[in-house]
Amino acid sequence: MDDAKTVRSYEDGRPENGFDEIIGNSPALEFALAEVERVAPTDSTVLILGETGTGKELIARAIHNISARCGRPFIKLNCSAIPFDLLESELFGHEKGAFTGAVAQKMGRFEMADTGTLFLDEIGDLPLALQPKLLRVLQEQEFERLGSGRTHRINVRLVAATHRDLAEMVKRNEFRSDLYYRLNVFPVVLPPLRERRSDIPQLVSHFVGLFARRVGKHINHIPKETLDAFTSYSWPGNVRELQNLIERAVIRSNNGILPDPLPKSDENAATNPVSASDKNPGTVTASQGTFNGSTRALILRALQAARWIIGGPNGAATRLGLKRTTLIAKMKKLGISRPVGRVEVAGLNQKREPDSPWQPAPD
């Protein structure tokens, strides 16, 4: 186990950029963190998209920690964990006697987060009945407690997260379109663990050290077979699943050797096939096109930053951690083509001849 290879860990610490709890240096993760660094200094609303267990709360904390609001309240609420009849009170608070059981005045999460950041996890589970009230708070920065006619003004930066496809929910009338567009100011897409396999050894090293200290054991050796099993597994539960399995393995360890906690059936490629997208560990798109809209925005930003150069060491493909041919295929699928006519890139105005409907920029 080589702790020196662990980056952005608790031990080496990088509190100056807020990424001290985020481990890994794969191109997919680095691209997501670069997006975080761009948006964090602003007060813009951020929508974090990613599968369950990808570390959305860690990213929300990082956004807060490297913003001007650092040192002020960071308040979080999981919208799927609160019963519907209590969620409005949790968000906005209530006055004494506002409803049965309201025996005292209560401050809501928006009020607690005043001057700071409010993180609403699983925003896709917010009931339709509450969505207009949330939209009003985001637009007007004011609200009323339940049972009160007094308007409270606040200054809150909102960071929301979901594993759901909000655009599809809008089409099915399960999520308000106006709220979706208000939340989707700056999307940050977190790659699943299977798309950043090069980070797995660092994550294993970190979690082994963490749990070994907790349970009072010394792990001196991680067999190559165990590490190979980790890197070939598809990790449907992402980093959270890896963390839990490492804790189990540390508890079961003997003689300082980390056992393989994966069931044998999970190691079998026939029962746990790897999809074509999984074979490219650098891709930053969410699986199965769940977040096509946000992926398109990410690719466009990378192309603009690379002045529409696709290949090469400074091209968009390298920035995204993709092969050149993979990026071109994704651009075709998402309908992305180089702008025609006058293009402003990185502050430079360039006059260009019209392109054909699809013509990749030269390398």
mmCIF file of C-alpha atoms in Angstrom:
data_model
loop_
_atom_site.group_PDB
_atom_site.id
_atom_site.type_symbol
_atom_site.label_atom_id
_atom_site.label_comp_id
_atom_site.label_asym_id
_atom_site.label_seq_id
_atom_site.Cartn_x
_atom_site.Cartn_y
_atom_site.Cartn_z
ATOM 1 C CA MET A 1 0.000 0.000 0.000
ATOM 2 C CA ASP A 2 1.576 3.280 -1.127
ATOM 3 C CA ASP A 3 0.045 6.198 0.742
ATOM 4 C CA ALA A 4 2.295 8.594 -1.151
ATOM 5 C CA LYS A 5 0.199 7.990 -4.252
ATOM 6 C CA THR A 6 -3.007 9.093 -2.552
ATOM 7 C CA VAL A 7 -3.934 12.556 -3.746
ATOM 8 C CA ARG A 8 -6.371 15.026 -2.277
ATOM 9 C CA SER A 9 -6.684 12.813 0.794
ATOM 10 C CA TYR A 10 -7.165 13.700 4.435
ATOM 11 C CA GLU A 11 -3.452 13.085 5.022
ATOM 12 C CA ASP A 12 -1.864 15.258 2.358
ATOM 13 C CA GLY A 13 -4.608 17.883 2.762
ATOM 14 C CA ARG A 14 -5.410 20.633 0.271
ATOM 15 C CA PRO A 15 -7.720 22.891 2.263
ATOM 16 C CA GLU A 16 -6.810 25.857 0.099
ATOM 17 C CA ASN A 17 -8.882 24.487 -2.783
ATOM 18 C CA GLY A 18 -11.517 22.590 -0.836
ATOM 19 C CA PHE A 19 -10.688 19.232 -2.429
ATOM 20 C CA ASP A 20 -9.002 17.669 0.578
ATOM 21 C CA GLU A 21 -11.605 14.873 0.789
ATOM 22 C CA ILE A 22 -11.737 14.116 -2.945
ATOM 23 C CA ILE A 23 -9.360 11.381 -4.036
ATOM 24 C CA GLY A 24 -8.181 10.721 -7.564
ATOM 25 C CA ASN A 25 -6.454 12.310 -10.528
ATOM 26 C CA SER A 26 -8.104 10.598 -13.493
ATOM 27 C CA PRO A 27 -8.900 12.886 -16.450
ATOM 28 C CA ALA A 28 -12.645 12.432 -15.877
ATOM 29 C CA LEU A 29 -12.437 13.524 -12.247
ATOM 30 C CA GLU A 30 -9.989 16.340 -12.959
ATOM 31 C CA PHE A 31 -12.351 17.757 -15.572
ATOM 32 C CA ALA A 32 -15.248 17.759 -13.106
ATOM 33 C CA LEU A 33 -13.088 19.458 -10.459
ATOM 34 C CA ALA A 34 -11.985 22.073 -12.993
ATOM 35 C CA GLU A 35 -15.655 22.861 -13.555
ATOM 36 C CA VAL A 36 -16.119 23.191 -9.792
ATOM 37 C CA GLU A 37 -13.206 25.629 -9.594
ATOM 38 C CA ARG A 38 -14.761 27.732 -12.335
ATOM 39 C CA VAL A 39 -18.184 28.091 -10.757
ATOM 40 C CA ALA A 40 -17.361 28.100 -7.044
ATOM 41 C CA PRO A 41 -16.236 31.768 -6.787
ATOM 42 C CA THR A 42 -19.565 32.911 -8.236
ATOM 43 C CA ASP A 43 -22.966 32.913 -6.551
ATOM 44 C CA SER A 44 -24.537 30.945 -9.412
ATOM 45 C CA THR A 45 -26.805 27.995 -8.709
ATOM 46 C CA VAL A 46 -25.065 24.658 -9.333
ATOM 47 C CA LEU A 47 -26.769 21.386 -10.293
ATOM 48 C CA ILE A 48 -24.608 18.344 -9.515
ATOM 49 C CA LEU A 49 -25.516 15.318 -11.624
ATOM 50 C CA GLY A 50 -24.281 11.818 -11.050
ATOM 51 C CA GLU A 51 -25.173 8.299 -10.096
ATOM 52 C CA THR A 52 -25.788 7.322 -6.491
ATOM 53 C CA GLY A 53 -22.560 7.092 -4.520
ATOM 54 C CA THR A 54 -20.398 9.307 -6.742
ATOM 55 C CA GLY A 55 -19.726 11.893 -4.029
ATOM 56 C CA LYS A 56 -22.181 14.677 -4.807
ATOM 57 C CA GLU A 57 -22.162 15.994 -1.229
ATOM 58 C CA LEU A 58 -18.356 16.193 -1.235
ATOM 59 C CA ILE A 59 -18.517 18.283 -4.399
ATOM 60 C CA ALA A 60 -21.171 20.539 -2.855
ATOM 61 C CA ARG A 61 -18.928 21.088 0.173
ATOM 62 C CA ALA A 62 -15.975 21.828 -2.086
ATOM 63 C CA ILE A 63 -18.018 24.464 -3.929
ATOM 64 C CA HIS A 64 -18.836 26.087 -0.594
ATOM 65 C CA ASN A 65 -15.282 25.816 0.760
ATOM 66 C CA ILE A 66 -13.633 27.597 -2.163
ATOM 67 C CA SER A 67 -16.316 30.266 -2.471
ATOM 68 C CA ALA A 68 -16.513 33.653 -0.757
ATOM 69 C CA ARG A 69 -19.120 32.067 1.550
ATOM 70 C CA CYS A 70 -16.554 29.759 3.146
ATOM 71 C CA GLY A 71 -16.779 30.087 6.938
ATOM 72 C CA ARG A 72 -20.490 30.813 6.742
ATOM 73 C CA PRO A 73 -23.240 28.195 7.134
ATOM 74 C CA PHE A 74 -23.276 25.114 4.935
ATOM 75 C CA ILE A 75 -26.718 23.555 5.430
ATOM 76 C CA LYS A 76 -27.857 20.357 3.751
ATOM 77 C CA LEU A 77 -31.178 18.591 3.286
ATOM 78 C CA ASN A 78 -31.965 15.322 1.549
ATOM 79 C CA CYS A 79 -35.315 15.864 -0.157
ATOM 80 C CA SER A 80 -35.993 12.122 -0.386
ATOM 81 C CA ALA A 81 -35.426 11.504 3.335
ATOM 82 C CA ILE A 82 -38.130 13.834 4.696
ATOM 83 C CA PRO A 83 -41.853 12.909 4.613
ATOM 84 C CA PHE A 84 -43.903 15.122 2.315
ATOM 85 C CA ASP A 85 -45.984 16.637 5.124
ATOM 86 C CA LEU A 86 -42.817 17.745 6.946
ATOM 87 C CA LEU A 87 -40.674 18.824 4.014
ATOM 88 C CA GLU A 88 -42.196 22.292 3.651
ATOM 89 C CA SER A 89 -41.570 22.983 7.320
ATOM 90 C CA GLU A 90 -37.993 21.692 7.006
ATOM 91 C CA LEU A 91 -37.347 24.064 4.120
ATOM 92 C CA PHE A 92 -39.137 27.199 5.282
ATOM 93 C CA GLY A 93 -39.799 26.717 9.013
ATOM 94 C CA HIS A 94 -43.068 27.248 10.881
ATOM 95 C CA GLU A 95 -44.638 29.293 13.643
ATOM 96 C CA LYS A 96 -45.975 27.844 16.853
ATOM 97 C CA GLY A 97 -49.448 26.434 16.263
ATOM 98 C CA ALA A 98 -49.115 26.460 12.473
ATOM 99 C CA PHE A 99 -50.300 22.836 12.391
ATOM 100 C CA THR A 100 -50.974 19.983 14.774
ATOM 101 C CA GLY A 101 -47.764 19.202 16.603
ATOM 102 C CA ALA A 102 -46.149 22.596 15.993
ATOM 103 C CA VAL A 103 -45.576 23.286 19.683
ATOM 104 C CA ALA A 104 -42.806 25.821 19.087
ATOM 105 C CA GLN A 105 -41.454 28.106 16.408
ATOM 106 C CA LYS A 106 -38.987 26.399 14.070
ATOM 107 C CA MET A 107 -36.384 27.848 11.748
ATOM 108 C CA GLY A 108 -36.191 26.269 8.265
ATOM 109 C CA ARG A 109 -33.102 25.287 6.300
ATOM 110 C CA PHE A 110 -33.231 28.366 4.072
ATOM 111 C CA GLU A 111 -33.155 30.612 7.111
ATOM 112 C CA MET A 112 -30.331 28.569 8.671
ATOM 113 C CA ALA A 113 -28.300 28.946 5.470
ATOM 114 C CA ASP A 114 -28.634 32.738 5.285
ATOM 115 C CA THR A 115 -25.361 34.286 3.963
ATOM 116 C CA GLY A 116 -24.094 30.751 3.273
ATOM 117 C CA THR A 117 -24.874 27.748 1.064
ATOM 118 C CA LEU A 118 -27.863 25.402 1.054
ATOM 119 C CA PHE A 119 -27.317 21.949 -0.434
ATOM 120 C CA LEU A 120 -30.512 20.188 -1.518
ATOM 121 C CA ASP A 121 -29.687 16.572 -2.269
ATOM 122 C CA GLU A 122 -32.000 14.436 -4.430
ATOM 123 C CA ILE A 123 -33.824 17.501 -5.700
ATOM 124 C CA GLY A 124 -35.589 15.255 -8.218
ATOM 125 C CA ASP A 125 -37.647 13.849 -5.339
ATOM 126 C CA LEU A 126 -39.047 17.269 -4.381
ATOM 127 C CA PRO A 127 -42.868 17.034 -4.574
ATOM 128 C CA LEU A 128 -44.549 19.013 -7.348
ATOM 129 C CA ALA A 129 -46.624 20.894 -4.769
ATOM 130 C CA LEU A 130 -43.486 22.414 -3.223
ATOM 131 C CA GLN A 131 -41.677 23.238 -6.437
ATOM 132 C CA PRO A 132 -43.376 26.649 -7.002
ATOM 133 C CA LYS A 133 -42.381 27.724 -3.482
ATOM 134 C CA LEU A 134 -38.786 26.708 -4.056
ATOM 135 C CA LEU A 135 -38.773 28.558 -7.370
ATOM 136 C CA ARG A 136 -40.003 31.712 -5.664
ATOM 137 C CA VAL A 137 -37.234 31.555 -3.051
ATOM 138 C CA LEU A 138 -34.597 31.123 -5.743
ATOM 139 C CA GLN A 139 -35.944 34.014 -7.799
ATOM 140 C CA GLU A 140 -36.893 36.456 -5.054
ATOM 141 C CA GLN A 141 -34.659 35.332 -2.157
ATOM 142 C CA GLU A 142 -37.623 35.602 0.197
ATOM 143 C CA PHE A 143 -40.124 33.274 1.878
ATOM 144 C CA GLU A 144 -42.687 32.997 4.672
ATOM 145 C CA ARG A 145 -42.684 30.483 7.483
ATOM 146 C CA LEU A 146 -45.718 28.221 7.694
ATOM 147 C CA GLY A 147 -48.406 29.950 9.731
ATOM 148 C CA SER A 148 -46.875 33.401 9.282
ATOM 149 C CA GLY A 149 -47.553 36.270 6.909
ATOM 150 C CA ARG A 150 -44.191 37.893 7.563
ATOM 151 C CA THR A 151 -41.763 37.803 4.644
ATOM 152 C CA HIS A 152 -38.168 36.900 5.420
ATOM 153 C CA ARG A 153 -35.429 38.029 3.056
ATOM 154 C CA ILE A 154 -32.338 35.861 2.752
ATOM 155 C CA ASN A 155 -29.047 35.649 0.881
ATOM 156 C CA VAL A 156 -28.484 31.974 0.079
ATOM 157 C CA ARG A 157 -26.446 30.237 -2.603
ATOM 158 C CA LEU A 158 -28.161 27.018 -3.715
ATOM 159 C CA VAL A 159 -26.375 23.843 -4.741
ATOM 160 C CA ALA A 160 -28.677 20.992 -5.764
ATOM 161 C CA ALA A 161 -27.942 17.393 -6.698
ATOM 162 C CA THR A 162 -29.776 14.454 -8.205
ATOM 163 C CA HIS A 163 -29.207 11.063 -9.790
ATOM 164 C CA ARG A 164 -32.410 11.491 -11.812
ATOM 165 C CA ASP A 165 -32.807 12.777 -15.374
ATOM 166 C CA LEU A 166 -34.665 16.019 -14.683
ATOM 167 C CA ALA A 167 -35.076 16.828 -18.379
ATOM 168 C CA GLU A 168 -36.968 13.577 -18.897
ATOM 169 C CA MET A 169 -39.011 14.255 -15.752
ATOM 170 C CA VAL A 170 -39.989 17.623 -17.227
ATOM 171 C CA LYS A 171 -41.206 15.876 -20.383
ATOM 172 C CA ARG A 172 -43.318 13.547 -18.236
ATOM 173 C CA ASN A 173 -44.707 16.500 -16.238
ATOM 174 C CA GLU A 174 -43.063 15.143 -13.091
ATOM 175 C CA PHE A 175 -40.876 18.214 -12.605
ATOM 176 C CA ARG A 176 -41.596 21.860 -13.357
ATOM 177 C CA SER A 177 -39.740 23.161 -16.387
ATOM 178 C CA ASP A 178 -39.277 26.649 -14.915
ATOM 179 C CA LEU A 179 -37.669 25.212 -11.783
ATOM 180 C CA TYR A 180 -35.476 22.908 -13.859
ATOM 181 C CA TYR A 181 -34.116 25.802 -15.914
ATOM 182 C CA ARG A 182 -33.583 27.826 -12.743
ATOM 183 C CA LEU A 183 -31.595 24.982 -11.167
ATOM 184 C CA ASN A 184 -29.644 24.057 -14.297
ATOM 185 C CA VAL A 185 -27.601 27.268 -14.420
ATOM 186 C CA PHE A 186 -24.267 25.469 -14.159
ATOM 187 C CA PRO A 187 -24.358 21.656 -14.301
ATOM 188 C CA VAL A 188 -21.466 19.600 -12.954
ATOM 189 C CA VAL A 189 -21.490 15.958 -14.051
ATOM 190 C CA LEU A 190 -19.661 13.497 -11.807
ATOM 191 C CA PRO A 191 -18.275 10.408 -13.543
ATOM 192 C CA PRO A 192 -19.190 7.001 -12.120
ATOM 193 C CA LEU A 193 -16.356 4.984 -10.625
ATOM 194 C CA ARG A 194 -16.250 2.571 -13.571
ATOM 195 C CA GLU A 195 -15.317 5.547 -15.769
ATOM 196 C CA ARG A 196 -12.378 6.523 -13.550
ATOM 197 C CA ARG A 197 -10.822 3.123 -12.879
ATOM 198 C CA SER A 198 -7.325 4.588 -12.619
ATOM 199 C CA ASP A 199 -8.443 6.204 -9.333
ATOM 200 C CA ILE A 200 -9.399 2.885 -7.718
ATOM 201 C CA PRO A 201 -5.922 2.000 -6.319
ATOM 202 C CA GLN A 202 -5.706 5.427 -4.666
ATOM 203 C CA LEU A 203 -9.185 5.099 -3.221
ATOM 204 C CA VAL A 204 -8.427 1.602 -1.918
ATOM 205 C CA SER A 205 -5.230 2.851 -0.285
ATOM 206 C CA HIS A 206 -7.059 5.709 1.374
ATOM 207 C CA PHE A 207 -9.991 3.681 2.693
ATOM 208 C CA VAL A 208 -7.754 0.866 3.914
ATOM 209 C CA GLY A 209 -5.730 3.342 5.960
ATOM 210 C CA LEU A 210 -8.870 5.036 7.256
ATOM 211 C CA PHE A 211 -10.660 1.888 8.418
ATOM 212 C CA ALA A 212 -7.503 0.189 9.687
ATOM 213 C CA ARG A 213 -7.039 3.074 12.114
ATOM 214 C CA ARG A 214 -10.684 2.938 13.144
ATOM 215 C CA VAL A 215 -10.679 -0.754 14.008
ATOM 216 C CA GLY A 216 -7.105 -0.853 15.318
ATOM 217 C CA LYS A 217 -5.623 -3.124 12.661
ATOM 218 C CA HIS A 218 -2.496 -2.918 10.532
ATOM 219 C CA ILE A 219 -2.864 -3.740 6.829
ATOM 220 C CA ASN A 220 0.564 -4.264 5.328
ATOM 221 C CA HIS A 221 -0.294 -5.913 2.038
ATOM 222 C CA ILE A 222 -2.991 -5.712 -0.603
ATOM 223 C CA PRO A 223 -2.671 -8.733 -2.919
ATOM 224 C CA LYS A 224 -2.490 -7.987 -6.620
ATOM 225 C CA GLU A 225 -5.414 -10.348 -7.201
ATOM 226 C CA THR A 226 -7.575 -8.312 -4.828
ATOM 227 C CA LEU A 227 -6.645 -5.024 -6.475
ATOM 228 C CA ASP A 228 -7.258 -6.525 -9.924
ATOM 229 C CA ALA A 229 -10.715 -7.634 -8.787
ATOM 230 C CA PHE A 230 -11.478 -4.095 -7.619
ATOM 231 C CA THR A 231 -10.348 -2.485 -10.866
ATOM 232 C CA SER A 232 -12.323 -4.908 -13.061
ATOM 233 C CA TYR A 233 -15.580 -4.690 -11.091
ATOM 234 C CA SER A 234 -18.289 -2.380 -12.478
ATOM 235 C CA TRP A 235 -19.153 -0.701 -9.112
ATOM 236 C CA PRO A 236 -22.877 0.009 -9.530
ATOM 237 C CA GLY A 237 -22.790 1.666 -6.092
ATOM 238 C CA ASN A 238 -19.720 3.720 -7.037
ATOM 239 C CA VAL A 239 -17.349 5.102 -4.377
ATOM 240 C CA ARG A 240 -19.843 4.471 -1.578
ATOM 241 C CA GLU A 241 -19.949 0.768 -2.463
ATOM 242 C CA LEU A 242 -16.155 0.627 -2.618
ATOM 243 C CA GLN A 243 -15.894 2.304 0.783
ATOM 244 C CA ASN A 244 -18.305 -0.140 2.396
ATOM 245 C CA LEU A 245 -16.571 -3.187 0.900
ATOM 246 C CA ILE A 246 -13.159 -1.959 2.040
ATOM 247 C CA GLU A 247 -14.499 -1.541 5.573
ATOM 248 C CA ARG A 248 -15.800 -5.131 5.445
ATOM 249 C CA ALA A 249 -12.464 -6.404 4.141
ATOM 250 C CA VAL A 250 -10.480 -4.610 6.848
ATOM 251 C CA ILE A 251 -12.685 -6.113 9.569
ATOM 252 C CA ARG A 252 -12.177 -9.609 8.111
ATOM 253 C CA SER A 253 -8.440 -9.203 7.510
ATOM 254 C CA ASN A 254 -5.877 -11.476 9.133
ATOM 255 C CA ASN A 255 -2.091 -11.236 9.343
ATOM 256 C CA GLY A 256 -2.083 -7.754 7.805
ATOM 257 C CA ILE A 257 -3.400 -8.966 4.433
ATOM 258 C CA LEU A 258 -6.493 -7.396 2.850
ATOM 259 C CA PRO A 259 -8.900 -10.101 1.614
ATOM 260 C CA ASP A 260 -11.039 -9.753 -1.487
ATOM 261 C CA PRO A 261 -14.561 -8.838 -0.257
ATOM 262 C CA LEU A 262 -16.219 -9.202 -3.665
ATOM 263 C CA PRO A 263 -18.445 -12.256 -4.151
ATOM 264 C CA LYS A 264 -17.010 -14.625 -6.739
ATOM 265 C CA SER A 265 -20.026 -14.123 -8.986
ATOM 266 C CA ASP A 266 -19.235 -10.397 -9.169
ATOM 267 C CA GLU A 267 -15.765 -11.121 -10.534
ATOM 268 C CA ASN A 268 -17.167 -13.207 -13.385
ATOM 269 C CA ALA A 269 -17.409 -11.160 -16.567
ATOM 270 C CA ALA A 270 -20.314 -13.340 -17.721
ATOM 271 C CA THR A 271 -22.424 -12.285 -14.734
ATOM 272 C CA ASN A 272 -21.027 -8.766 -14.501
ATOM 273 C CA PRO A 273 -20.364 -7.581 -18.061
ATOM 274 C CA VAL A 274 -18.601 -4.293 -18.706
ATOM 275 C CA SER A 275 -20.371 -2.073 -21.179
ATOM 276 C CA ALA A 276 -18.622 -0.453 -24.101
ATOM 277 C CA SER A 277 -18.593 2.906 -22.324
ATOM 278 C CA ASP A 278 -16.982 1.306 -19.265
ATOM 279 C CA LYS A 279 -13.950 0.295 -21.300
ATOM 280 C CA ASN A 280 -12.939 3.945 -21.609
ATOM 281 C CA PRO A 281 -12.037 5.041 -18.055
ATOM 282 C CA GLY A 282 -11.647 8.665 -19.071
ATOM 283 C CA THR A 283 -15.140 9.401 -20.298
ATOM 284 C CA VAL A 284 -17.015 12.030 -18.329
ATOM 285 C CA THR A 285 -20.497 11.369 -19.620
ATOM 286 C CA ALA A 286 -23.123 9.868 -17.328
ATOM 287 C CA SER A 287 -24.037 6.278 -18.178
ATOM 288 C CA GLN A 288 -26.634 5.382 -20.798
ATOM 289 C CA GLY A 289 -27.164 8.972 -21.867
ATOM 290 C CA THR A 290 -28.915 9.899 -18.631
ATOM 291 C CA PHE A 291 -27.466 13.377 -18.682
ATOM 292 C CA ASN A 292 -27.154 14.075 -22.408
ATOM 293 C CA GLY A 293 -28.053 17.731 -22.024
ATOM 294 C CA SER A 294 -25.381 18.350 -19.425
ATOM 295 C CA THR A 295 -22.849 16.248 -21.331
ATOM 296 C CA ARG A 296 -23.442 18.408 -24.385
ATOM 297 C CA ALA A 297 -22.751 21.542 -22.342
ATOM 298 C CA LEU A 298 -19.542 20.031 -20.944
ATOM 299 C CA ILE A 299 -18.283 19.080 -24.400
ATOM 300 C CA LEU A 300 -19.069 22.528 -25.763
ATOM 301 C CA ARG A 301 -17.158 24.210 -22.939
ATOM 302 C CA ALA A 302 -14.170 21.935 -23.536
ATOM 303 C CA LEU A 303 -14.246 22.677 -27.280
ATOM 304 C CA GLN A 304 -14.414 26.410 -26.659
ATOM 305 C CA ALA A 305 -11.539 26.238 -24.192
ATOM 306 C CA ALA A 306 -9.501 24.290 -26.774
ATOM 307 C CA ARG A 307 -10.444 26.742 -29.558
ATOM 308 C CA TRP A 308 -12.338 23.916 -31.281
ATOM 309 C CA ILE A 309 -9.247 21.749 -31.640
ATOM 310 C CA ILE A 310 -10.258 18.143 -30.972
ATOM 311 C CA GLY A 311 -7.005 16.158 -30.927
ATOM 312 C CA GLY A 312 -3.515 16.781 -29.666
ATOM 313 C CA PRO A 313 -2.182 17.384 -26.147
ATOM 314 C CA ASN A 314 -4.165 20.611 -25.716
ATOM 315 C CA GLY A 315 -7.268 19.500 -27.597
ATOM 316 C CA ALA A 316 -10.777 19.024 -26.255
ATOM 317 C CA ALA A 317 -10.459 15.226 -26.251
ATOM 318 C CA THR A 318 -7.497 15.404 -23.865
ATOM 319 C CA ARG A 319 -9.310 17.879 -21.642
ATOM 320 C CA LEU A 320 -12.265 15.499 -21.418
ATOM 321 C CA GLY A 321 -10.162 12.379 -20.987
ATOM 322 C CA LEU A 322 -11.530 10.878 -24.195
ATOM 323 C CA LYS A 323 -10.037 9.401 -27.347
ATOM 324 C CA ARG A 324 -10.305 11.712 -30.342
ATOM 325 C CA THR A 325 -12.543 9.267 -32.213
ATOM 326 C CA THR A 326 -14.764 8.832 -29.143
ATOM 327 C CA LEU A 327 -15.244 12.573 -28.797
ATOM 328 C CA ILE A 328 -16.114 12.933 -32.489
ATOM 329 C CA ALA A 329 -18.681 10.142 -32.154
ATOM 330 C CA LYS A 330 -20.239 11.837 -29.126
ATOM 331 C CA MET A 331 -20.327 15.178 -30.960
ATOM 332 C CA LYS A 332 -22.153 13.562 -33.875
ATOM 333 C CA LYS A 333 -24.617 11.892 -31.513
ATOM 334 C CA LEU A 334 -25.319 15.142 -29.655
ATOM 335 C CA GLY A 335 -25.486 17.255 -32.823
ATOM 336 C CA ILE A 336 -22.443 19.382 -31.994
ATOM 337 C CA SER A 337 -20.680 21.063 -34.904
ATOM 338 C CA ARG A 338 -18.210 23.897 -35.109
ATOM 339 C CA PRO A 339 -19.939 27.304 -35.393
ATOM 340 C CA VAL A 340 -20.182 28.829 -38.848
ATOM 341 C CA GLY A 341 -18.956 32.322 -39.585
ATOM 342 C CA ARG A 342 -17.453 34.580 -36.958
ATOM 343 C CA VAL A 343 -16.459 32.753 -33.814
ATOM 344 C CA GLU A 344 -15.224 34.277 -30.586
ATOM 345 C CA VAL A 345 -13.004 31.867 -28.713
ATOM 346 C CA ALA A 346 -10.995 32.688 -25.613
ATOM 347 C CA GLY A 347 -11.346 36.400 -26.336
ATOM 348 C CA LEU A 348 -10.163 36.102 -29.953
ATOM 349 C CA ASN A 349 -12.364 36.951 -32.913
ATOM 350 C CA GLN A 350 -11.679 34.660 -35.822
ATOM 351 C CA LYS A 351 -13.182 34.830 -39.284
ATOM 352 C CA ARG A 352 -13.939 31.378 -40.673
ATOM 353 C CA GLU A 353 -15.366 29.997 -43.863
ATOM 354 C CA PRO A 354 -18.681 28.154 -43.475
ATOM 355 C CA ASP A 355 -18.309 24.485 -42.579
ATOM 356 C CA SER A 356 -20.280 21.571 -43.836
ATOM 357 C CA PRO A 357 -23.015 20.392 -41.406
ATOM 358 C CA TRP A 358 -20.414 18.133 -39.778
ATOM 359 C CA GLN A 359 -16.683 18.787 -40.067
ATOM 360 C CA PRO A 360 -14.352 18.162 -37.107
ATOM 361 C CA ALA A 361 -11.808 20.846 -36.390
ATOM 362 C CA PRO A 362 -8.285 19.926 -37.594
ATOM 363 C CA ASP A 363 -5.847 18.548 -35.040
#
